[in-house]
Amino acid sequence: MTLRDTLSLSFRTVRSNKLRTGITVAIIALGITALIGINTAIVAIRQKFLESFSSMGAMGFTIRYQEPRRHFNNDEVKKEKKGAKKEKKSNMGKPITEKQAEAFKQTYEFPALISTNLMGARDAIIAYENKKTNPNVWVVGGDENYTNLNGFTVSYGRDLNTLDIQSSRNVCLIGKDVATRFFGESFERPLDKIIRINNIPFRVIGTLKPKGSTFGRSLDNIIITSYTNVRRFFNNNPNASFNIQVKVADIKLIDGAIGEATGDFRNIRKLTVSETDNFTIDKSDSFAEMLIRNLSFITMAALLIGVITLVGAAIGLMNIMLVAVTERTKEIGLVKAIGGKRKNVRYQFLYESIIISLLGAAIGIVLGIILGNVVGILLSTSFVIPWDWVFTGVFICSLVGLLAGLYPAIKAAKLNPIEALRYE
């Protein structure tokens, strides 16, 4: 028998036992669907993380407030090692104030773009004439560089300028969702219109290009005004902290920029040489990197689920192949009687096992990619295929088919042809 004959016979045998084959294929497909589906979703989530947290790219960093570390009894952490820098209690737990943020912007001489910003309301109600939105609009306070450093682009009109910040004029930029609700699809119509944010009048000076959504929340359902306005109207919390974003022109300058920023801001925060920093500097992609590292636990869970399911499928497949050996004893005897060799019988059963396993892999891969990309659709990411896990799934299923069919194939090959022909 040639290889082609052996393969043809294996395919016919698999096709003739539809119910048995279908059940085994379904079990294998379930494990591969879990493996590929979860990892496809992880690829989509990773892509969204990078888009959401790295709008400044690898050339930016943020100076933000560092909350005091505490033990379970709410006592501040005290460093006990000799020679270690001490935490200045009088300055710990203090937010970054507007004056400190502005002082940094004035004193920082490194060639870079700097933005001072403050989060305002997350549940603002916007009204225009007799229409109003749900209480779910973000109001963010920035400056003339905020849109540049956060991945927003002005579609029509103009951006905020320094005079808007200094004079606290009631002007704002609106996202696509807000503009569409009140003024239709035209990005020009909202210009110079007066809208009310939590019943406070603001003049629209610009509209923003669509940016999509992240984690189920639209980045176009946003209003950007000056941080001075946010402090006045939308964030009266005395402990609210400002963020300072910095972006350099070349990635090679990032370490030097962070070093100079640390020194300048320590002076502004009035820290001595022996005291630790009471603020944190994060690179723009550090949040994404941290969250992506945490996704490895989900990957391991998916792998574990897939392996457990495939082990069960392998046991079921081996059992089916052993039953097939018993049922086809006469057939095996006939093959040997007409000149078939042991290796032909062995290969036939191995091929049957691998074919069944690869059918499960194919169905599982397709279903996994579809289910994983459902998550991608919800996160507004592009269609993704985790090719490394696809090839891994094919390899694992081939291995499962080989191992599950090995013992039944050897058992079938060892049958005596005379006894096999007389088997009832």
XYZ file of C-alpha atoms in Angstrom:
424
model
C 0.000 0.000 0.000
C 1.279 3.430 -0.876
C 1.096 6.473 1.408
C -1.699 7.848 -0.749
C -3.715 4.643 -0.356
C -3.203 4.646 3.410
C -4.315 8.286 3.715
C -7.327 7.702 1.468
C -8.415 4.723 3.554
C -7.964 6.749 6.776
C -10.152 9.580 5.451
C -12.882 7.167 4.364
C -12.887 5.476 7.756
C -13.112 8.802 9.609
C -15.955 9.930 7.327
C -17.886 6.677 7.794
C -18.055 7.109 11.613
C -19.639 10.572 11.691
C -21.169 10.485 15.189
C -18.104 9.089 16.919
C -15.789 11.416 15.014
C -18.034 14.424 15.625
C -18.111 13.945 19.403
C -14.320 13.644 19.625
C -13.782 16.603 17.282
C -16.154 18.698 19.427
C -14.191 17.932 22.607
C -10.875 18.860 20.974
C -12.408 21.971 19.398
C -13.646 23.122 22.824
C -10.142 23.102 24.273
C -8.618 24.876 21.277
C -11.457 27.429 21.243
C -10.686 28.319 24.869
C -6.957 28.578 24.146
C -7.206 30.584 20.912
C -10.241 32.654 21.981
C -8.710 33.931 25.213
C -5.361 34.662 23.591
C -7.024 36.451 20.654
C -8.884 38.601 23.184
C -5.601 39.265 25.005
C -3.965 40.440 21.766
C -6.912 42.825 21.209
C -6.709 44.086 24.811
C -2.938 44.565 24.522
C -3.447 46.558 21.321
C -6.021 48.748 23.077
C -3.713 49.286 26.066
C -0.956 50.523 23.797
C -3.349 52.849 21.976
C -4.934 54.156 25.184
C -1.915 54.682 27.417
C 0.802 55.505 24.927
C -0.685 58.438 23.062
C 2.561 60.321 23.718
C 4.563 57.333 22.477
C 7.842 56.313 24.085
C 8.982 59.949 24.176
C 6.790 61.181 27.026
C 6.388 60.901 30.770
C 4.002 62.117 33.453
C 4.699 63.616 36.869
C 1.891 62.727 39.230
C 0.983 62.715 42.890
C 2.253 59.773 44.935
C -0.068 58.703 47.706
C 1.618 57.769 50.998
C 2.250 54.056 51.413
C 0.521 52.520 54.401
C 0.596 49.338 56.429
C -2.567 47.384 57.266
C -2.911 49.514 60.420
C -2.850 52.714 58.280
C 0.491 53.844 59.691
C 2.793 55.420 57.155
C 5.659 53.247 56.071
C 8.837 54.110 57.898
C 12.222 53.256 56.508
C 14.375 51.613 59.123
C 17.576 50.991 57.212
C 20.439 53.255 58.147
C 21.508 55.619 55.419
C 18.198 55.319 53.557
C 16.437 58.499 52.519
C 13.682 59.578 54.876
C 10.121 60.487 54.043
C 9.357 64.051 55.043
C 6.110 63.689 56.984
C 5.194 67.337 56.610
C 5.282 67.031 52.830
C 4.023 63.462 52.371
C 0.485 62.954 51.155
C 0.309 66.428 49.643
C -1.100 66.715 46.110
C 0.598 68.589 43.281
C -0.893 72.067 43.404
C -1.640 74.436 40.568
C 1.201 76.727 41.673
C 3.688 73.838 41.731
C 2.622 72.648 38.274
C 2.922 76.174 36.856
C 6.266 76.682 38.598
C 7.610 73.534 36.979
C 6.435 74.695 33.568
C 8.281 77.983 34.050
C 11.519 76.565 35.464
C 11.954 73.411 33.372
C 14.489 74.349 30.684
C 14.864 71.016 28.901
C 13.681 71.232 25.246
C 10.259 69.617 25.549
C 6.504 70.207 25.386
C 4.837 70.475 28.803
C 1.170 70.176 29.665
C -0.539 70.850 32.979
C -3.908 69.171 33.422
C -6.579 68.361 35.976
C -9.433 65.867 35.799
C -12.820 67.496 36.217
C -16.300 65.976 36.197
C -16.896 62.478 34.820
C -20.657 62.855 34.919
C -21.313 66.301 33.486
C -24.615 67.200 31.796
C -24.280 69.225 28.599
C -27.206 71.301 27.333
C -27.846 73.296 24.167
C -31.179 75.056 23.654
C -33.781 72.454 24.623
C -31.505 69.402 24.306
C -29.294 67.825 26.946
C -27.031 64.797 27.340
C -27.011 62.049 29.907
C -24.770 62.687 32.929
C -21.834 60.835 31.424
C -19.678 63.463 29.675
C -16.053 63.850 30.753
C -14.812 67.366 31.459
C -11.024 67.640 31.442
C -8.913 70.663 32.235
C -5.821 71.172 30.111
C -3.681 73.854 28.557
C -2.427 74.769 25.097
C -0.409 71.531 24.837
C -2.953 69.079 26.275
C -4.466 67.905 22.980
C -1.025 67.374 21.420
C 0.278 65.277 24.308
C -2.886 63.177 24.661
C -3.494 62.184 21.074
C -6.389 64.562 20.321
C -6.564 66.513 17.065
C -8.567 69.691 16.466
C -10.814 69.143 13.452
C -12.276 72.668 13.116
C -11.740 75.884 15.006
C -8.734 76.378 17.228
C -7.022 74.879 20.250
C -6.749 76.427 23.689
C -4.075 79.112 24.015
C -2.168 80.677 26.907
C -4.591 83.619 27.111
C -7.497 81.197 27.603
C -5.623 79.666 30.531
C -4.499 82.912 32.147
C -7.860 84.674 31.802
C -9.973 81.580 32.617
C -12.280 82.347 29.709
C -15.298 80.072 29.437
C -14.231 78.395 26.200
C -14.007 74.718 25.347
C -13.318 72.030 22.776
C -15.949 69.347 22.276
C -15.640 65.724 21.159
C -17.469 64.148 18.248
C -20.206 62.506 20.366
C -21.157 65.816 21.987
C -20.988 67.711 18.688
C -23.100 65.148 16.836
C -25.813 65.102 19.495
C -26.451 68.833 19.286
C -25.252 69.903 15.832
C -25.350 66.843 13.556
C -22.432 65.433 11.591
C -20.963 68.818 10.610
C -17.789 69.636 12.540
C -18.083 73.361 11.697
C -21.587 74.092 12.993
C -20.700 74.021 16.725
C -18.110 76.820 16.419
C -18.950 79.898 18.531
C -22.131 78.263 19.846
C -22.881 78.605 23.561
C -23.396 75.308 25.375
C -24.033 74.801 29.091
C -21.855 72.462 31.117
C -23.625 71.674 34.392
C -25.634 74.860 33.732
C -22.502 77.007 33.219
C -22.240 78.704 29.783
C -19.195 77.935 27.609
C -18.379 79.025 24.073
C -17.240 76.284 21.675
C -13.947 77.267 20.019
C -13.123 73.931 18.379
C -14.221 70.381 17.643
C -12.092 67.264 18.021
C -11.530 64.504 15.489
C -13.012 61.115 16.443
C -10.759 59.033 18.666
C -12.878 55.959 19.412
C -13.453 54.314 22.770
C -11.430 52.556 25.430
C -12.677 49.939 27.904
C -16.273 50.591 26.919
C -16.116 54.375 27.381
C -16.056 56.781 24.453
C -13.099 59.162 24.185
C -15.286 61.330 21.952
C -17.797 61.990 24.738
C -15.478 64.611 26.190
C -15.103 68.349 26.697
C -11.710 70.002 27.128
C -11.436 73.381 28.769
C -8.703 75.167 30.725
C -7.512 73.633 33.988
C -8.293 76.955 35.660
C -11.961 76.544 34.713
C -12.003 72.961 35.936
C -10.576 74.112 39.267
C -13.248 76.815 39.523
C -16.315 74.910 38.406
C -15.815 71.167 38.205
C -13.285 70.130 40.825
C -13.620 71.788 44.186
C -11.725 69.049 46.009
C -8.913 70.766 47.941
C -6.846 67.567 47.682
C -7.209 67.276 43.926
C -3.814 66.847 42.319
C -2.554 68.220 39.010
C -0.690 66.077 36.504
C 2.279 67.324 34.494
C 2.990 65.714 31.128
C 6.289 66.125 29.283
C 7.160 65.105 25.731
C 10.611 65.309 24.166
C 11.472 65.361 20.469
C 13.753 62.315 20.459
C 13.554 59.071 22.426
C 17.301 59.352 23.140
C 16.555 62.425 25.265
C 13.984 60.766 27.527
C 16.354 59.709 30.325
C 17.999 63.123 30.484
C 14.586 64.819 30.474
C 13.380 62.631 33.369
C 16.555 63.294 35.353
C 16.266 67.073 34.968
C 12.530 66.981 35.691
C 13.156 65.043 38.910
C 15.731 67.560 40.107
C 13.585 70.585 39.247
C 10.438 69.185 40.831
C 12.257 68.154 44.011
C 13.257 71.803 44.406
C 9.679 72.937 43.808
C 8.426 70.425 46.411
C 11.167 71.667 48.789
C 12.780 68.285 49.351
C 16.278 68.009 50.797
C 18.958 65.627 49.540
C 18.224 63.079 52.274
C 14.461 62.911 51.573
C 12.702 60.590 49.149
C 10.593 61.815 46.233
C 6.975 62.457 47.188
C 5.853 62.299 43.572
C 5.999 59.675 40.829
C 7.323 59.880 37.286
C 5.777 57.417 34.831
C 6.806 56.911 31.251
C 3.812 57.202 28.959
C 3.846 53.481 28.157
C 4.497 52.253 31.708
C 0.797 51.710 32.482
C 0.375 49.652 29.347
C 3.488 47.602 30.128
C 2.269 46.922 33.664
C -1.181 45.825 32.515
C 0.259 43.725 29.694
C 2.462 41.903 32.217
C -0.652 41.139 34.250
C -2.246 39.606 31.168
C 0.300 36.766 31.376
C -1.759 35.279 34.225
C -4.796 35.130 31.924
C -2.640 33.509 29.235
C -1.508 30.832 31.687
C -5.115 30.230 32.739
C -6.145 29.830 29.092
C -3.279 27.419 28.487
C -4.238 25.401 31.572
C -7.897 25.221 30.504
C -6.889 24.163 27.012
C -4.429 21.512 28.221
C -6.930 19.984 30.670
C -9.594 19.827 27.963
C -7.164 18.357 25.449
C -5.961 15.711 27.919
C -9.587 14.645 28.329
C -9.999 14.683 24.551
C -6.833 12.597 24.111
C -8.161 9.961 26.525
C -11.492 9.906 24.687
C -9.739 9.690 21.322
C -7.555 6.806 22.469
C -10.607 4.972 23.768
C -12.395 5.434 20.432
C -9.363 4.179 18.504
C -9.114 1.099 20.730
C -12.787 0.360 20.112
C -12.130 0.833 16.390
C -9.316 -1.742 16.537
C -11.704 -4.274 18.092
C -14.514 -3.513 15.637
C -12.235 -3.699 12.596
C -10.239 -6.791 13.527
C -11.456 -8.676 10.453
C -10.636 -5.688 8.234
C -7.109 -5.599 9.655
C -6.733 -9.350 9.018
C -7.917 -8.872 5.414
C -5.436 -6.028 4.815
C -2.585 -8.214 6.064
C -3.825 -11.242 4.120
C -3.635 -9.378 0.779
C -0.095 -8.205 1.448
C -0.484 -5.222 3.744
C 2.457 -4.751 6.107
C 2.441 -3.896 9.797
C 3.554 -0.348 9.097
C 0.596 0.171 6.720
C -1.884 -0.806 9.455
C 0.000 1.248 12.019
C 0.096 4.333 9.789
C -3.602 3.989 8.941
C -4.672 4.184 12.588
C -2.169 6.950 13.367
C -3.427 9.000 10.409
C -7.038 8.520 11.517
C -6.204 9.775 15.016
C -4.264 12.786 13.716
C -6.984 13.659 11.167
C -9.653 13.666 13.894
C -7.432 15.825 16.120
C -6.620 18.321 13.345
C -10.306 18.627 12.433
C -10.945 19.651 16.048
C -8.024 22.095 15.840
C -9.371 23.720 12.660
C -12.869 24.203 14.085
C -11.507 25.371 17.444
C -9.126 27.895 15.845
C -11.896 29.442 13.713
C -14.310 29.659 16.671
C -11.574 30.988 18.978
C -10.581 33.755 16.575
C -14.222 34.757 16.090
C -14.971 34.824 19.834
C -11.720 36.640 20.639
C -12.434 39.314 18.060
C -15.853 39.920 19.622
C -13.838 41.450 22.471
C -11.860 43.397 19.869
C -15.082 44.767 18.370
C -16.259 45.884 21.822
C -12.907 47.644 22.335
C -12.932 49.106 18.796
C -9.662 47.445 17.768
C -8.737 46.006 14.403
C -9.247 42.325 13.523
C -6.462 40.268 15.115
C -5.155 36.737 14.589
C -2.647 35.404 17.160
C -0.551 33.439 14.657
C 1.840 32.143 17.306
C -1.042 30.560 19.244
C -2.640 29.280 16.032
C 0.529 27.359 15.191
C 0.814 26.286 18.835
C -2.741 24.941 18.717
C -2.046 22.993 15.511
C 1.136 21.551 17.021
C -0.589 20.564 20.281
C -3.461 18.892 18.427
C -1.067 17.024 16.154
C 0.783 15.817 19.240
C -2.502 14.824 20.920
C -3.555 12.859 17.841
C -0.172 11.155 17.592
C -0.018 10.144 21.267
C -3.678 9.096 21.434
C -3.375 6.929 18.325
C 0.040 5.431 19.003
C -0.976 2.566 21.311
C -4.103 1.559 19.297
C -1.995 1.670 16.091
C 0.684 -0.587 17.595
C -1.976 -2.966 18.925
C -3.643 -3.170 15.504
C -0.323 -3.750 13.728
C 0.530 -6.702 16.006
C -2.682 -8.634 15.253
C -2.159 -12.069 13.701
C -3.843 -12.042 10.267
C -5.230 -15.609 10.553
C -6.705 -15.012 14.012
C -8.021 -11.629 12.891
C -9.872 -13.150 9.940
C -11.483 -15.760 12.229
C -12.513 -13.076 14.784
C -16.282 -12.894 15.438
